Coordinates of C-alpha atoms in Angstrom, one line a residue:
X1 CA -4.8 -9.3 -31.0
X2 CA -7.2 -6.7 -29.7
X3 CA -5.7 -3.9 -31.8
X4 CA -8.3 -0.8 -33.4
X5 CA -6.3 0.6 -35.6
X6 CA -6.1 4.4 -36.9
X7 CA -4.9 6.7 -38.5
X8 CA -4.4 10.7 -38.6
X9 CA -5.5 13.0 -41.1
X10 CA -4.0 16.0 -40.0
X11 CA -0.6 16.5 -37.7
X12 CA -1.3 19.4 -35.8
X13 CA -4.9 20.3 -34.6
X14 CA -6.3 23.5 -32.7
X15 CA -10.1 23.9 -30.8
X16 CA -11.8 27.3 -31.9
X17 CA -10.0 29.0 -29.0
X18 CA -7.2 27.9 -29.6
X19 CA -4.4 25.5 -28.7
X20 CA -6.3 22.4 -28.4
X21 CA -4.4 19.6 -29.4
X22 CA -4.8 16.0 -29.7
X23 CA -2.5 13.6 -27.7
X24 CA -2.0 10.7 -28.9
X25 CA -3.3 6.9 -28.9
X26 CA -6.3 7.5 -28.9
X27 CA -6.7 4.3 -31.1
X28 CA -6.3 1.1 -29.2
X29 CA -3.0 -1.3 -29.8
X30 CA -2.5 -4.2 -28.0
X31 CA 0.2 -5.9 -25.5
X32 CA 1.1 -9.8 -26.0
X33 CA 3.7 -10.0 -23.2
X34 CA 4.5 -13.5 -24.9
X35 CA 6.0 -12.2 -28.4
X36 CA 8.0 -9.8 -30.0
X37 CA 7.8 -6.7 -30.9
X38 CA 7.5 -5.4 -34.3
X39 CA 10.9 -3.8 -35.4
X40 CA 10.4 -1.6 -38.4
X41 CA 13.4 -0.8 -40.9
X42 CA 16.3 0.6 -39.8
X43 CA 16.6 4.3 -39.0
X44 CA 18.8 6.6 -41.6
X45 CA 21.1 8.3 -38.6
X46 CA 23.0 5.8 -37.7
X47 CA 26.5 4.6 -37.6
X48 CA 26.9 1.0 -37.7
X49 CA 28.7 1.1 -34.4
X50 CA 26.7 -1.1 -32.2
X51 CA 28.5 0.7 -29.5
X52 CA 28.0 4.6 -30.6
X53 CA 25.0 3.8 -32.9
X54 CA 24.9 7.4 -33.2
X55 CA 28.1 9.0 -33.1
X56 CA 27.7 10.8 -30.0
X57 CA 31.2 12.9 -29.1
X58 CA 33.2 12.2 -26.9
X59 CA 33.0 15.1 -24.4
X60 CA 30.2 16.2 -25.5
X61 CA 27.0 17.6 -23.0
X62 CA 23.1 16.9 -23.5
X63 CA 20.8 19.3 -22.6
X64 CA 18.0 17.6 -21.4
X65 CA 15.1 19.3 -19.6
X66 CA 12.6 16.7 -17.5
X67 CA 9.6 17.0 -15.7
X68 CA 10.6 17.7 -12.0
X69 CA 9.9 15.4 -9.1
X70 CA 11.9 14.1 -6.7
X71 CA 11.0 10.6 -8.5
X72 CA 12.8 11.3 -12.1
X73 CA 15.8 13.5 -11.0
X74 CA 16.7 10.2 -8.6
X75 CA 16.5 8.2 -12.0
X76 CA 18.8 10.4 -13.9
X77 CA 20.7 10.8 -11.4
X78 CA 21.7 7.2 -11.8
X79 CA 22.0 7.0 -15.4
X80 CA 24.3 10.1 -15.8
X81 CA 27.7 8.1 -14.5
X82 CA 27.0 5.6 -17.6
X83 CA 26.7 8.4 -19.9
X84 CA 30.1 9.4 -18.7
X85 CA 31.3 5.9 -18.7
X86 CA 30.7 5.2 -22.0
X87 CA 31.4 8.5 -23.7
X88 CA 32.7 11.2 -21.5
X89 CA 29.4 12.6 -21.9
X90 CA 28.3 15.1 -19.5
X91 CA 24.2 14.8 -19.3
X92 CA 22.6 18.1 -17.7
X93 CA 19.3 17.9 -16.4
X94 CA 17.2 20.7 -15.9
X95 CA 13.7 20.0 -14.1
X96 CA 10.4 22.0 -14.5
X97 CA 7.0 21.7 -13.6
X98 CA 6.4 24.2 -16.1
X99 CA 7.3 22.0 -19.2
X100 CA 5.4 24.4 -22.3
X101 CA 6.9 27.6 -20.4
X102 CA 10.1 27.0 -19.8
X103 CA 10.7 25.0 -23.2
X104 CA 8.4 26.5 -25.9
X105 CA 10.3 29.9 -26.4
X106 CA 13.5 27.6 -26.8
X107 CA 11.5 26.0 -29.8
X108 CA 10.6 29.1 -31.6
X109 CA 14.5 30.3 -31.1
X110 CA 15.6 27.4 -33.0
X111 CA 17.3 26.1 -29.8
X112 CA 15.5 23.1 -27.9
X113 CA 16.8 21.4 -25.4
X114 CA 18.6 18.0 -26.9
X115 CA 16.1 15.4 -24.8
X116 CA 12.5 16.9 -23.4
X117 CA 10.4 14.6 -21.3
X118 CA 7.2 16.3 -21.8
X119 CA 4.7 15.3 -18.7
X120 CA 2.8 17.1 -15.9
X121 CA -0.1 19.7 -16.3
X122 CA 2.1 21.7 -18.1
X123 CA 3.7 19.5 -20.3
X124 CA 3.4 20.2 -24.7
X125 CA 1.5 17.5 -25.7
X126 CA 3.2 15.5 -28.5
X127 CA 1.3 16.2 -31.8
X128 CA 1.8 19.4 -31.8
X129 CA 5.3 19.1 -31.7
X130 CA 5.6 16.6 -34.7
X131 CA 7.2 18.8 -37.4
X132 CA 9.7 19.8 -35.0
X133 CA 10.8 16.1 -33.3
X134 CA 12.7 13.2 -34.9
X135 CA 11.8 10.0 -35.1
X136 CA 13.2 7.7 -33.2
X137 CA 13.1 4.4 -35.1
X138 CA 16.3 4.2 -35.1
X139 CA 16.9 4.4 -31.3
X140 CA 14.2 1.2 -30.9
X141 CA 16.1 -0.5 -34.0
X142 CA 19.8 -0.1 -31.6
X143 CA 21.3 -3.0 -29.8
X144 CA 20.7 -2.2 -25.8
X145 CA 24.0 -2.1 -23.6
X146 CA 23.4 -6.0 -23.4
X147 CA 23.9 -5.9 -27.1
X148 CA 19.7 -6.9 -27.4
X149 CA 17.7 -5.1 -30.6
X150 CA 16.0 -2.9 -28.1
X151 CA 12.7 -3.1 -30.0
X152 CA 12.6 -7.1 -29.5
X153 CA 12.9 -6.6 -26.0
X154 CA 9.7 -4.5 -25.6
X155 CA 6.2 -5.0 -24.9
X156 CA 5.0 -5.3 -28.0
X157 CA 2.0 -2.4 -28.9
X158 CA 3.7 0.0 -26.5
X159 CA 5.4 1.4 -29.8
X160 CA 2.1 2.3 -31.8
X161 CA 1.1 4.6 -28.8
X162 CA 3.6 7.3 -29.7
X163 CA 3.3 6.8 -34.0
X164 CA 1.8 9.2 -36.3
X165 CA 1.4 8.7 -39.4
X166 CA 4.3 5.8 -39.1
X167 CA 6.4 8.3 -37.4
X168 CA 7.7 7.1 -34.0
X169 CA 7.5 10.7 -32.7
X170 CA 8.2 9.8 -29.1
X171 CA 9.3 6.9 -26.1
X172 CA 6.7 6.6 -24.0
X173 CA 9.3 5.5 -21.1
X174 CA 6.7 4.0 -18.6
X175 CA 3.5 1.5 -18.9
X176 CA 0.5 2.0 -16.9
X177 CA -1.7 -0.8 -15.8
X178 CA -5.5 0.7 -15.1
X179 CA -7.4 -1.7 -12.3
X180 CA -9.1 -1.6 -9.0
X181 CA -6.8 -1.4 -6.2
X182 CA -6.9 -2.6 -3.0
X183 CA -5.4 -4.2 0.2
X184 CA -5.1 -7.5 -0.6
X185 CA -4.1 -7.7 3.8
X186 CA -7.3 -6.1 4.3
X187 CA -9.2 -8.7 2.1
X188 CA -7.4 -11.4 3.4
X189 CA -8.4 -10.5 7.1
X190 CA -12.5 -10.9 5.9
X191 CA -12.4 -13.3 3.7
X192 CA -13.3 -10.7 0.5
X193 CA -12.2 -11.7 -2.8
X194 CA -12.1 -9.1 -5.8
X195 CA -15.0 -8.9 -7.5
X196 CA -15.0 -10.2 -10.7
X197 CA -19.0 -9.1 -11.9
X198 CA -20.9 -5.8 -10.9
X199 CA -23.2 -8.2 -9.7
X200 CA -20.0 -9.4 -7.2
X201 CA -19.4 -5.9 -6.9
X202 CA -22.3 -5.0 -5.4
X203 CA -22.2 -8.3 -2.8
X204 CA -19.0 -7.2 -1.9
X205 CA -20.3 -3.4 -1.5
X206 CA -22.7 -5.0 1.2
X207 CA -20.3 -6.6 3.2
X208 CA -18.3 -3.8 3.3
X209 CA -20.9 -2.1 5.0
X210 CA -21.8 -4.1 7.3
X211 CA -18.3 -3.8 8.6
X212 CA -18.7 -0.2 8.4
X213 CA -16.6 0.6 5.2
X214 CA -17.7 1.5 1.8
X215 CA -17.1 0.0 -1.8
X216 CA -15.7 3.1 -3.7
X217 CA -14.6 6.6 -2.9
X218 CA -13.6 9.1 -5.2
X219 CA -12.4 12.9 -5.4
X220 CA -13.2 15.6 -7.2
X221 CA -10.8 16.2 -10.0
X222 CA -10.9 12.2 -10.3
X223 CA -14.4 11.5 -10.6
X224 CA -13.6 10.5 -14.4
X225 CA -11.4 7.5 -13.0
X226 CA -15.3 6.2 -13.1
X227 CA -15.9 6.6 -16.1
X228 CA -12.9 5.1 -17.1
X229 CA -13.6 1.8 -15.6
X230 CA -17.3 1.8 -16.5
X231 CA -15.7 1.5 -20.4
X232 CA -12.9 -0.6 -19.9
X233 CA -16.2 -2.7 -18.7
X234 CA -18.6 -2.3 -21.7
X235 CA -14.9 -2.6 -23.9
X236 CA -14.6 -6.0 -21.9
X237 CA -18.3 -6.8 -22.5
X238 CA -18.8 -6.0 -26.0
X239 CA -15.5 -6.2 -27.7
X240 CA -14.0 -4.0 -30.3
X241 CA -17.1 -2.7 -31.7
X242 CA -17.8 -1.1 -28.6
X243 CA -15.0 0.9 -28.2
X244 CA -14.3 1.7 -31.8
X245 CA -17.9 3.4 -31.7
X246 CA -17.1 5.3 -28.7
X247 CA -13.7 6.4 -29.9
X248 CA -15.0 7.3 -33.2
X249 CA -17.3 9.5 -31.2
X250 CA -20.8 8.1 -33.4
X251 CA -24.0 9.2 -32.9
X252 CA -25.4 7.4 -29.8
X253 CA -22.5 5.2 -28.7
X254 CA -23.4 6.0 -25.4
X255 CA -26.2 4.6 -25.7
X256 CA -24.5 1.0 -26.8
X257 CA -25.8 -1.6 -24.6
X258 CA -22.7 -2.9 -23.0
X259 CA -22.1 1.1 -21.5
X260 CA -25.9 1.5 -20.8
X261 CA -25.6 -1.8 -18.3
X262 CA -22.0 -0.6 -17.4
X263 CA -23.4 2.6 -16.1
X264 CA -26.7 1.1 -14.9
X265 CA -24.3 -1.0 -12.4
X266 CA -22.4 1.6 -11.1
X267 CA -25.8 3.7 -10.5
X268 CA -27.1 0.8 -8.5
X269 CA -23.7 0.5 -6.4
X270 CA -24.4 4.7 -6.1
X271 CA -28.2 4.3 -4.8
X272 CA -27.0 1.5 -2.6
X273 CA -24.7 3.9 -0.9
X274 CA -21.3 1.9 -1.4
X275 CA -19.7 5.4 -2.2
X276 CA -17.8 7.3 0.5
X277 CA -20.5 10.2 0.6
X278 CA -19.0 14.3 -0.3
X279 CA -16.9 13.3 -3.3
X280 CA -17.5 16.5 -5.5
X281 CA -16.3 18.6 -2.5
X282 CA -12.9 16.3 -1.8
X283 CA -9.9 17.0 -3.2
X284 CA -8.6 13.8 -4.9
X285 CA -5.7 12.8 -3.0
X286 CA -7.8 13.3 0.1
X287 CA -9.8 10.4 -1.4
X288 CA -7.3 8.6 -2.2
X289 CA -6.0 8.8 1.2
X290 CA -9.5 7.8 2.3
X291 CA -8.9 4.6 0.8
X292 CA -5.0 3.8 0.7
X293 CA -4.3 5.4 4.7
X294 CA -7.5 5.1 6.5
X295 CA -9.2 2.5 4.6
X296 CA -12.7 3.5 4.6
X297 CA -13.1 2.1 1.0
X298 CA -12.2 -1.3 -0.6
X299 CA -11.2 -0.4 -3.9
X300 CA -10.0 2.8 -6.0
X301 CA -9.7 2.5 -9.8
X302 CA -6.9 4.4 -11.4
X303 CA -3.3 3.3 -13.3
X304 CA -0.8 1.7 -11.6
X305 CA 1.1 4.7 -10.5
X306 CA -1.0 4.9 -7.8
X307 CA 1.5 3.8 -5.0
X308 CA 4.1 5.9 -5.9
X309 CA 1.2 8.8 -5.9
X310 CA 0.5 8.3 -2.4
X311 CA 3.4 7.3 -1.2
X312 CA 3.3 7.8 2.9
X313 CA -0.1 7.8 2.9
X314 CA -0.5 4.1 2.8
X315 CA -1.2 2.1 5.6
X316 CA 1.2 0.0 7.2
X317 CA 1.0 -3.6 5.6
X318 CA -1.4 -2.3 2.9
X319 CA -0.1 -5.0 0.6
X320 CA -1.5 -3.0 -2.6
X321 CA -2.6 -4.8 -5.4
X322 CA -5.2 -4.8 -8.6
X323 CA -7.7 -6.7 -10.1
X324 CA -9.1 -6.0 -13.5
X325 CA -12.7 -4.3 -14.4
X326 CA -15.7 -6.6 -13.4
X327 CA -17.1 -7.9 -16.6
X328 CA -21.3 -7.2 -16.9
X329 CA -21.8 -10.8 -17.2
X330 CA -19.9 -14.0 -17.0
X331 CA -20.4 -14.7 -21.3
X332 CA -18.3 -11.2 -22.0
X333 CA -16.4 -11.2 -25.1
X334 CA -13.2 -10.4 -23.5
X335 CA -12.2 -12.5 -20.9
X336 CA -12.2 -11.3 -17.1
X337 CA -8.3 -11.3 -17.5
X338 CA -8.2 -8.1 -20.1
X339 CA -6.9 -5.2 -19.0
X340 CA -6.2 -1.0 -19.9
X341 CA -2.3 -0.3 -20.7
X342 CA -1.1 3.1 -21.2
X343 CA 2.0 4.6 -21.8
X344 CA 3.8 7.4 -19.8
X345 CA 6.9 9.5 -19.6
X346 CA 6.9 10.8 -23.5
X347 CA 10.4 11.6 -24.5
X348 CA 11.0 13.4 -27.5
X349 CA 14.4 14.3 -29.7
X350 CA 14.0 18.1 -31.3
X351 CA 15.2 17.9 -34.6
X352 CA 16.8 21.6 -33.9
X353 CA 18.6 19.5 -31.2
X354 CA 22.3 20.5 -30.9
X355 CA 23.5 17.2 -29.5
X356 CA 20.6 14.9 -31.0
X357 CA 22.7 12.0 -30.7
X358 CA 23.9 12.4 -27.4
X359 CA 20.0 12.4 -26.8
X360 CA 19.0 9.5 -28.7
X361 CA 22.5 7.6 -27.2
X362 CA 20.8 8.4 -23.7
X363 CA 17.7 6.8 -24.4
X364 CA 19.4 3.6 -25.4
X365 CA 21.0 3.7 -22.2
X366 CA 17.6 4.6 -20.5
X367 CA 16.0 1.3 -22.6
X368 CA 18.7 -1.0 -21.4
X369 CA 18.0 -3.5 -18.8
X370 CA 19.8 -2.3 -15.9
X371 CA 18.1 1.4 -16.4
X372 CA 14.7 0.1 -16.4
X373 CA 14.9 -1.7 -13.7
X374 CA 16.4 1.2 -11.8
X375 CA 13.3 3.2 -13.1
X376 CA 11.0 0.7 -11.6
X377 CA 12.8 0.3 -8.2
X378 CA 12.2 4.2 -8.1
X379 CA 9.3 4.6 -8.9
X380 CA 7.3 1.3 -8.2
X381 CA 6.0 1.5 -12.0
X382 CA 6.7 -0.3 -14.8
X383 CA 8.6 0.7 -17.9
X384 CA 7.9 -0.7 -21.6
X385 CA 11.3 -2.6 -21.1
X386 CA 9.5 -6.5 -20.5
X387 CA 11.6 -8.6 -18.0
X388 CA 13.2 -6.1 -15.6
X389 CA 11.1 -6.2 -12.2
X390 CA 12.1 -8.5 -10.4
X391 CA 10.2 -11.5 -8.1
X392 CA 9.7 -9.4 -5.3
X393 CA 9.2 -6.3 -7.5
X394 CA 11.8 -4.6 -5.3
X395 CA 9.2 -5.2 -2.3
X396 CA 6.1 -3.2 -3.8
X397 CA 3.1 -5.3 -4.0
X398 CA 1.3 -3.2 -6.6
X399 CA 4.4 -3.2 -9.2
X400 CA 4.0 -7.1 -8.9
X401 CA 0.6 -7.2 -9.6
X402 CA 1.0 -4.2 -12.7
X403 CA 3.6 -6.7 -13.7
X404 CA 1.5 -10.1 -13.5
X405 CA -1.8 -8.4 -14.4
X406 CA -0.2 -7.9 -17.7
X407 CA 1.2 -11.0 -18.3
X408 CA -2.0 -12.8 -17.7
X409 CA -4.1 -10.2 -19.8
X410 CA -1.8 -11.6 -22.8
X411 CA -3.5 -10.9 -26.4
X412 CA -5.8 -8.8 -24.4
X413 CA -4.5 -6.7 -22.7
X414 CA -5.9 -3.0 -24.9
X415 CA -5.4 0.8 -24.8
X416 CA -7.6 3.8 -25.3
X417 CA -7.5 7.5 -24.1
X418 CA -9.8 9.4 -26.2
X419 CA -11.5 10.6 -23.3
X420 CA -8.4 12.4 -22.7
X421 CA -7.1 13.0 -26.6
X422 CA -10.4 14.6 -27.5
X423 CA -11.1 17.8 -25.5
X424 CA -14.1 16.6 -23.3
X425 CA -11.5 18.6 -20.0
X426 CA -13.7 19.6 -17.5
X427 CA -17.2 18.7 -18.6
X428 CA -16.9 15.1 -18.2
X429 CA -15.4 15.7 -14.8
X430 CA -18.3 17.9 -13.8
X431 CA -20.9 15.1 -15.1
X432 CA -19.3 12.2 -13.6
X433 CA -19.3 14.2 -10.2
X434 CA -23.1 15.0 -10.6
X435 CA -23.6 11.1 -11.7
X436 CA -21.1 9.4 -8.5
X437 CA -23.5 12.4 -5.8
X438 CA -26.7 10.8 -6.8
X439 CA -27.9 13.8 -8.4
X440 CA -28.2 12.5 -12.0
X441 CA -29.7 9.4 -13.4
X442 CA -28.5 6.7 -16.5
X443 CA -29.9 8.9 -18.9
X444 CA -29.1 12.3 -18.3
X445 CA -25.7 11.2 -17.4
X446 CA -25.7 9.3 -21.3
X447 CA -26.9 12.4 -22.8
X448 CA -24.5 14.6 -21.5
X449 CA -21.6 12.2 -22.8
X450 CA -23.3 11.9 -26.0
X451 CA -23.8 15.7 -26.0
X452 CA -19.9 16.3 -25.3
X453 CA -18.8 13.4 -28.0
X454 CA -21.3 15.2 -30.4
X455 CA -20.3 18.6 -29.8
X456 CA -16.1 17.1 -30.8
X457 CA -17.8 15.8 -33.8
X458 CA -19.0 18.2 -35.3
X459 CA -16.1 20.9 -34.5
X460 CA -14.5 21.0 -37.7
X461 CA -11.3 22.0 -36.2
X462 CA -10.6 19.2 -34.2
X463 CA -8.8 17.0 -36.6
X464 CA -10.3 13.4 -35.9
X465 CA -8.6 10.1 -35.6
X466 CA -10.7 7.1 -36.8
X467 CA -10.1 3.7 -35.0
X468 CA -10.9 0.7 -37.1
X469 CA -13.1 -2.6 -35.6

């Protein structure tokens, strides 16, 4: 299994400014579709009652406060009436877009909302929340409404992304496939096939142009979406040792081979003009839309909640789907087939909670099969529940190909955000705008990565996680 492992010195971390904190996973942990998941011991707050595992009461209301789009109030929505069916429970949802303002004073008054679902901009990131949060072992050690240990019915790994320290501190409801998307219609109609090298990359850049499209596009708060799949590329190329260094933030892991020839192919498909031109001065869903509605460009690398993102922007008979990172050569030590995962949708349990079971008794109900699926249908993602999209992935192309893209990445499928965990922010979005204008070479662009990765280093404050090889 393609698994870095690490581990966490510290819980809580701050930058010299302040409130900098580490999210989490930034080690790697792998997804075998194919096999169980792990299920550690049984939790301590539980009742033996396969049915009311955690004694929620009768009549009882949970205060849970979610991140607000028209997306996730649908979903609870539908899973309130089986909290009332099973319990007389009464599940009020408040949504925010203004998670951290709205709940953080609750925290330091000693009353939290019972279930948070910390996401968005403005969402508390999860390790700094650990002394404060239960774990919830014991809701993933439950039996589902099926009667199914919920943990066996999982995609294994997706439980090590929200563990510190052994603690499961969080659910990370949804599961995020990162590939190039495109129109598989639009292919079809030319005869294009995904390309499956940068050197196919770049043949499939010229044809677009000679049809008077381009390869890529890409907006300004997105330009790191590049560098994202240049290392899911060198990951691909070089194995374990190549990330681990990079995640580890050594001296002159930018300068790895595998990333040197990963960014040295996506210069040449820059000079080669295969990128929609203005990028830096585009705001990212008008890029997006360049892609997904007028179809300008081929193929936009991002997660897999792209479709639900854009949502009327996508042409008519799109047909969206993904293909994984092109691979720098055809010998790479990870097959073509390996993809990114990442989890989403962080649910935590305060320990302050006053109805913590009626919490944890709602994500058992949320991690049953019937939920899930309802999630997915929704929301055209995936959750970490395995089996509940169906064929026709409720008629969205791309959750289809999320789902498949998974299933064939097996033992190697991997994980990784310490682009994200580590506070290289705005920097790296600034650089990777100056690299996808032209305006900076291979060099410059790996000494300013290496500059930012140094600069985290060496910052004392910044509690570091060190992923194994």
């Amino acid at each position: 299994m393609y698994t870095p492992r690490f581990t966490m010195s510290r819980r809580v971390l701050t930058a010299a400014a302040g409130a900098t904190v580490l999210a989490l996973s930034l080690g790697a942990c792998a997804a075998t579709p194919g096999g169980p998941a792990e299920r550690p011991s049984q939790g301590s707050d539980t009742t033996g009652d396969a049915k009311n595992p955690f004694g929620v009461a009768a009549g009882s209301t949970v205060d849970a406060v979610i991140f607000d789009n028209a997306n996730n109030v649908a979903f609870f929505d539908t899973v309130t009436p089986t909290m009332q069916e099973l319990h007389e429970v009464d599940l009020k949802v408040t949504p925010s877009t203004q998670i951290a303002q709205q709940v953080q004073p609750r925290f330091v008054a000693g009353t939290p909302p019972d279930l948070l679902h910390s996401a968005g901009s403005g969402s508390i990131p999860v390790a700094s929340m650990l002394p404060d949060i239960e774990d919830l072992t014991s809701v993933t050690n439950a039996m589902n409404l099926d009667g199914e240990p919920i943990a066996d019915t999982l995609y294994p790994g997706v439980l090590d992304l929200a563990k510190y320290d052994g603690k499961l501190a969080a659910v990370n409801y949804s599961l995020n496939v990162h590939a190039m998307w495109y129109s598989k219609s639009m292919f079809d109609k030319y005869g294009w096939e995904a390309p499956k090298t940068w050197d196919e990359a770049m043949e499939l850049g010229a044809a677009a142009k000679k049809e008077g499209k381009y390869l890529f596009t890409w907006g300004k708060e997105g330009s790191a979406y590049y560098l994202s799949l240049a290392i899911d590329s060198a990951v691909k190329e070089g194995g374990r040792d190549v990330l681990a260094s990079l995640a580890n933030l050594e001296a002159d892991s930018w300068s790895q081979p595998e990333v040197q020839q990963s960014f040295t192919a996506l210069k040449e498909i820059v000079d080669a003009g295969y990128f929609i031109p203005g990028g830096a001065g585009t705001q990212f869903k008008a890029a997006q839309a360049q892609w997904s509605l007028k179809q300008e460009a081929l193929m936009y690398p991002t997660g897999s909640w792209i479709e639900g993102e854009m949502g009327d922007e996508i042409a008519d008979g799109f047909e969206m789907v993904g293909a994984p990172a092109p691979t720098i050569t055809t010998q790479s030590a990870l097959p073509y087939e390996a993809m990114r995962f990442a989890g989403g949708n962080r649910f935590v349990v305060p320990s302050d909670a006053a109805n913590a079971a009626g919490a944890k008794e709602t994500l058992r109900v949320m991690l049953s099969p019937d939920a899930a699926a309802e999630f997915s249908r929704i929301n055209k993602s995936l959750t970490i529940v395995k089996d509940t999209v169906p064929a026709d992935g409720f008629g969205s192309t791309s959750l289809v190909s999320a789902r498949d893209l998974l299933d064939n990445a097996g033992e190697n499928a991997f994980a990784w955000d310490f682009t994200d965990a580590y506070p290289f922010g705005d920097d790296k979005t600034r650089i990777w705008n100056d690299f996808l204008s032209g305006s900076i070479d291979v060099d410059t662009l790996t000494s300013e990565m290496q500059k930012l990765s140094d600069k985290i280093r060496e910052d004392d404050s910044i509690v570091k996680i060190k992923v194994g090889k």
